[in-house]
Coordinates of C-alpha atoms in Angstrom, one line a residue:
M81 CA -23.9 23.9 65.1
E82 CA -24.2 20.2 66.0
T83 CA -27.5 19.2 67.4
S84 CA -28.2 17.0 70.3
R85 CA -29.0 14.1 68.0
R86 CA -25.3 13.9 67.1
P87 CA -25.6 12.7 63.5
D88 CA -21.9 11.7 63.4
H89 CA -22.3 8.9 66.0
E90 CA -24.0 5.6 65.7
P91 CA -26.3 4.5 68.5
A92 CA -24.6 2.6 71.3
A93 CA -24.8 -1.2 70.9
P94 CA -26.2 -3.2 73.8
S95 CA -23.6 -4.9 75.8
P96 CA -23.2 -8.7 75.5
G97 CA -25.3 -10.5 78.0
G98 CA -27.1 -7.4 79.0
G99 CA -30.6 -8.6 78.1
G100 CA -32.8 -7.3 75.4
S101 CA -32.8 -8.4 71.8
P102 CA -29.7 -10.0 70.2
Q103 CA -27.4 -7.4 68.6
A104 CA -28.0 -7.1 64.9
P105 CA -24.9 -7.5 62.6
A106 CA -23.2 -4.2 62.1
Q107 CA -23.9 -2.4 58.9
P108 CA -21.1 -1.3 56.7
L109 CA -19.7 2.1 57.7
L110 CA -21.2 4.0 54.7
A111 CA -24.2 1.8 53.9
G112 CA -26.8 3.9 52.1
R113 CA -24.3 6.7 51.4
T114 CA -23.2 7.9 48.0
A115 CA -19.7 9.1 47.1
L116 CA -18.2 10.9 44.2
V117 CA -14.4 10.5 43.5
T118 CA -12.6 12.3 40.7
G119 CA -9.6 10.9 39.0
A120 CA -11.0 7.6 40.3
A121 CA -9.7 5.1 37.7
S122 CA -6.1 4.8 38.9
G123 CA -3.7 5.6 41.7
I124 CA -5.0 7.3 44.8
G125 CA -8.5 7.8 43.3
R126 CA -8.9 4.1 42.5
A127 CA -7.9 3.1 46.0
C128 CA -10.3 5.7 47.5
A129 CA -13.1 4.4 45.3
Q130 CA -12.4 0.8 46.4
A131 CA -12.2 1.7 50.1
L132 CA -15.5 3.7 50.0
A133 CA -17.3 1.0 48.0
G134 CA -16.0 -1.6 50.5
A135 CA -17.5 0.4 53.3
G136 CA -20.9 0.2 51.6
A137 CA -21.1 3.4 49.6
H138 CA -22.4 3.7 46.0
V139 CA -19.4 5.3 44.3
H140 CA -19.6 7.6 41.3
V141 CA -16.3 6.9 39.5
V142 CA -15.3 10.1 37.6
D143 CA -12.4 9.9 35.2
R144 CA -11.5 10.7 31.6
S145 CA -10.2 7.1 31.0
G146 CA -13.4 5.4 30.0
E147 CA -12.1 1.8 29.9
A148 CA -10.4 2.0 33.3
A149 CA -13.4 3.7 34.9
K150 CA -15.8 1.0 33.5
N151 CA -13.4 -1.8 34.6
L152 CA -13.3 -0.4 38.1
V153 CA -17.1 -0.2 38.3
E154 CA -17.3 -3.8 37.2
E155 CA -15.1 -4.6 40.2
I156 CA -16.7 -2.4 42.9
G157 CA -20.2 -1.5 41.6
G158 CA -21.2 2.1 41.4
T159 CA -21.5 4.3 38.3
A160 CA -18.8 5.4 35.8
W161 CA -18.8 9.0 34.5
V162 CA -16.4 9.4 31.7
V163 CA -15.6 13.2 31.5
D164 CA -12.7 15.5 31.0
L165 CA -12.6 17.8 34.0
S166 CA -10.5 20.4 32.1
D167 CA -13.9 21.5 30.7
P168 CA -15.7 23.3 33.6
A169 CA -19.1 22.8 32.0
V170 CA -18.9 19.0 32.5
V171 CA -19.4 19.4 36.3
D172 CA -23.0 20.2 35.7
T173 CA -23.4 16.7 34.1
L174 CA -22.2 15.0 37.3
P175 CA -24.6 13.9 40.1
A176 CA -25.2 16.5 42.7
D177 CA -26.9 14.3 45.3
V178 CA -23.9 12.8 47.0
D179 CA -22.8 12.4 50.7
V180 CA -19.1 12.2 50.2
V181 CA -16.9 14.1 47.7
V182 CA -13.3 13.2 47.2
N183 CA -11.5 15.8 45.0
N184 CA -8.5 13.8 43.7
A185 CA -8.1 14.5 40.0
G186 CA -4.8 16.2 39.1
L187 CA -1.9 16.5 36.7
Q188 CA 1.7 17.7 36.8
H189 CA 4.1 19.7 34.7
V190 CA 7.7 20.5 35.7
A191 CA 9.5 23.6 34.4
P192 CA 11.1 26.7 35.8
V193 CA 8.7 29.7 36.1
H194 CA 10.3 31.6 33.3
E195 CA 9.8 28.7 30.9
F196 CA 6.4 27.4 32.2
P197 CA 3.8 27.4 29.5
P198 CA 0.9 29.7 30.6
E199 CA -1.7 27.5 29.0
R200 CA -0.4 24.5 31.0
F201 CA -0.5 26.6 34.2
A202 CA -4.1 27.6 33.5
L203 CA -5.1 24.0 32.8
I204 CA -3.7 22.7 36.1
Q205 CA -5.6 25.4 38.0
R206 CA -8.9 24.5 36.1
V207 CA -8.6 20.8 36.9
M208 CA -7.2 21.1 40.5
V209 CA -8.9 24.3 41.8
E210 CA -11.8 25.4 39.7
T211 CA -13.3 21.9 39.3
P212 CA -13.3 21.1 43.0
F213 CA -14.9 24.5 43.6
R214 CA -17.6 23.8 41.0
I215 CA -18.2 20.3 42.4
L216 CA -18.6 21.5 45.9
R217 CA -20.8 24.4 44.8
R218 CA -23.1 21.8 43.2
T219 CA -23.0 19.1 46.0
L220 CA -22.9 21.1 49.2
P221 CA -26.6 22.1 49.2
G222 CA -27.8 18.5 49.3
M223 CA -25.4 17.7 52.1
Y224 CA -26.7 20.7 54.0
E225 CA -30.3 19.6 53.5
R226 CA -29.5 16.1 54.8
G227 CA -27.4 17.4 57.7
W228 CA -24.4 15.3 56.9
G229 CA -21.5 15.2 54.5
R230 CA -17.8 14.6 54.1
V231 CA -15.5 16.5 51.8
V232 CA -12.0 15.1 51.5
N233 CA -9.6 16.9 49.2
I234 CA -6.5 15.0 48.1
S235 CA -3.9 17.7 48.5
S236 CA -0.1 17.0 48.8
V237 CA 2.9 17.9 50.9
H238 CA 3.2 20.5 48.1
G239 CA 0.0 22.1 49.5
L240 CA 2.1 22.8 52.6
R241 CA 5.6 23.2 51.2
A242 CA 7.1 24.3 47.9
S243 CA 9.6 22.7 45.5
P244 CA 11.3 24.3 42.5
Y245 CA 9.9 23.8 39.0
K246 CA 6.4 22.9 40.1
S247 CA 4.8 26.3 40.2
A248 CA 1.4 25.3 38.9
Y249 CA 1.1 22.2 41.0
V250 CA 2.2 23.9 44.2
T251 CA -0.1 26.9 43.5
A252 CA -3.0 24.6 42.9
K253 CA -2.5 22.5 46.0
H254 CA -2.1 25.6 48.2
A255 CA -5.3 26.9 46.7
L256 CA -7.1 23.6 47.4
E257 CA -6.0 23.7 51.0
G258 CA -7.5 27.2 51.2
L259 CA -10.8 26.2 49.6
S260 CA -11.1 23.2 52.0
K261 CA -10.7 25.5 55.0
V262 CA -13.4 27.9 53.7
V263 CA -15.8 25.1 53.2
A264 CA -15.0 23.8 56.7
L265 CA -16.1 27.1 58.2
E266 CA -19.2 27.5 56.1
A267 CA -20.4 23.9 56.4
A268 CA -19.8 23.3 60.1
E269 CA -23.3 24.3 61.1
H270 CA -24.8 21.8 58.6
G271 CA -23.0 18.7 59.9
V272 CA -20.5 18.7 57.0
T273 CA -16.8 18.4 57.4
S274 CA -14.0 19.4 55.0
N275 CA -10.4 18.3 55.2
C276 CA -7.3 17.7 53.1
V277 CA -5.2 14.6 53.1
S278 CA -1.7 15.7 52.2
P279 CA 0.6 12.8 51.2
G280 CA 4.2 12.9 50.0
Y281 CA 5.2 10.7 47.1
V282 CA 2.7 7.9 46.6
R283 CA 3.3 4.7 44.6
T284 CA 1.1 5.6 41.6
P285 CA 1.7 4.8 37.9
L286 CA 2.6 8.5 37.4
V287 CA 5.3 8.3 40.1
E288 CA 6.6 4.9 39.0
N289 CA 7.1 6.4 35.5
Q290 CA 8.9 9.4 37.0
I291 CA 11.2 7.1 38.9
A292 CA 12.2 5.2 35.8
D293 CA 12.7 8.4 33.8
Q294 CA 14.9 9.9 36.4
A295 CA 17.0 6.8 36.8
R296 CA 17.7 6.8 33.1
T297 CA 18.4 10.5 33.0
H298 CA 20.8 10.6 36.0
G299 CA 22.3 7.1 35.5
I300 CA 21.4 5.9 39.0
S301 CA 19.3 3.1 40.3
E302 CA 15.6 3.5 40.9
A303 CA 16.1 2.9 44.6
D304 CA 18.5 5.9 44.7
V305 CA 15.9 8.0 42.8
V306 CA 13.4 7.2 45.5
G307 CA 15.7 7.6 48.5
R308 CA 18.0 10.4 47.4
V309 CA 15.9 12.5 45.1
M310 CA 12.2 12.1 45.8
L311 CA 12.4 11.4 49.5
E312 CA 15.4 13.5 50.4
R313 CA 13.4 15.6 52.8
S314 CA 11.4 12.7 54.3
A315 CA 12.4 10.9 57.4
I316 CA 10.8 7.7 56.1
K317 CA 12.5 6.6 53.0
R318 CA 9.8 4.7 51.2
L319 CA 6.9 5.5 49.0
I320 CA 3.3 5.7 50.4
E321 CA 0.9 3.1 49.1
P322 CA -2.4 4.3 47.6
A323 CA -4.3 2.1 50.0
D324 CA -2.8 3.9 53.0
V325 CA -4.1 7.2 51.6
A326 CA -7.5 5.7 51.0
E327 CA -7.7 4.4 54.6
A328 CA -7.1 8.0 55.8
V329 CA -9.9 9.2 53.5
L330 CA -12.2 6.5 54.8
W331 CA -11.4 7.3 58.4
L332 CA -12.3 11.0 57.8
C333 CA -15.7 9.7 56.6
G334 CA -16.3 7.7 59.7
P335 CA -18.6 8.1 62.7
R336 CA -16.0 9.6 65.1
T337 CA -14.6 12.4 63.0
G338 CA -17.4 15.0 63.3
H339 CA -15.1 17.5 65.0
I340 CA -12.2 17.1 62.6
T341 CA -12.7 19.8 60.0
G342 CA -10.5 22.5 58.3
T343 CA -7.4 20.4 58.8
S344 CA -4.7 19.0 56.6
L345 CA -3.7 15.4 57.5
S346 CA -0.1 15.1 56.6
M347 CA 1.1 11.7 55.3
D348 CA 4.6 12.9 54.3
G349 CA 6.9 10.6 56.2
G350 CA 8.2 13.5 58.3
W351 CA 8.8 15.9 55.4
T352 CA 7.0 18.9 57.1
A353 CA 8.7 18.2 60.4
N354 CA 11.9 19.7 59.0

C-alpha cells in the first residue's frame, strides 16, 4: 500500500514571492532513474528511449541490431545491449537494477491459422510474452526494494481486438495485457505500477514497408492502403507517430500517475469504440 511519504509526488515548490530561498531549477522528470527499453533501436522503442533519456534517465538500449543501437546511444547516451531476445537465456545478461521497464520488442507474421508455421508462432510467443515475463521477474525485486518502479508494456489494439491472419501476434498481445495486469496487482504495495499502451497502426519502418507492399499487391495508392485497409475500423484516418506513443509512456512514468495501474491506454483512433 502507498505510504504517507507518497513517493510518486514531488515536494510542493514554494510559491513566487512567498519568501524563503529562491526556487531551484526543476530537475528532469527522471533524473537519477534508469530505464530498460527492448526493441529500442527503431520505431516505437527508439522514440521511447529518446523520450526517457530526454527526461533524464540513463537508458539501456536493448536490440539485436548492433549498429542501430550503438548509433542511438551515441545520440542519447545510455548503454547499448546487443542481444537476440528470441533466446530466453540472454535476459540474464541484461541489467536487473532498473527503475523503468518498457517491453516493446516484437515481430509479426501473417497467415491463416491452418497455414501458420508452428515454429513462427512459438518464436513470437518467446519474444513477446516469455521475454517480458523474464525481464520483469529479474527487475521487479529491485523496484520493490526501492519502493518505486514503472512497467510499461507496448501492447496494441490487437491486445484488445482480433484481426484475421494474425493469430500469433494477437495471442501474444492478449497475453502481454494479462501479464501486465497480474504485475499491477502484485506490485501495487511496493510503489510499482504496470500498464499497457495499446496503439493502432504506428508509422514505423515495418508499417511503412507493409503499406508499400500492399499498394503494389492491390494496385492502389499508399494513401488508400492506410485509409481503406489499415485504418478501416479507426475513426481517425491517419497513422500514429512513434513520438506520440513515447509521450504516453513518459507520462505513465511521471509523478502524478501513481494510481494508474493495471490499465490499457488505448491510442487507436477510435478503433475500440466500435
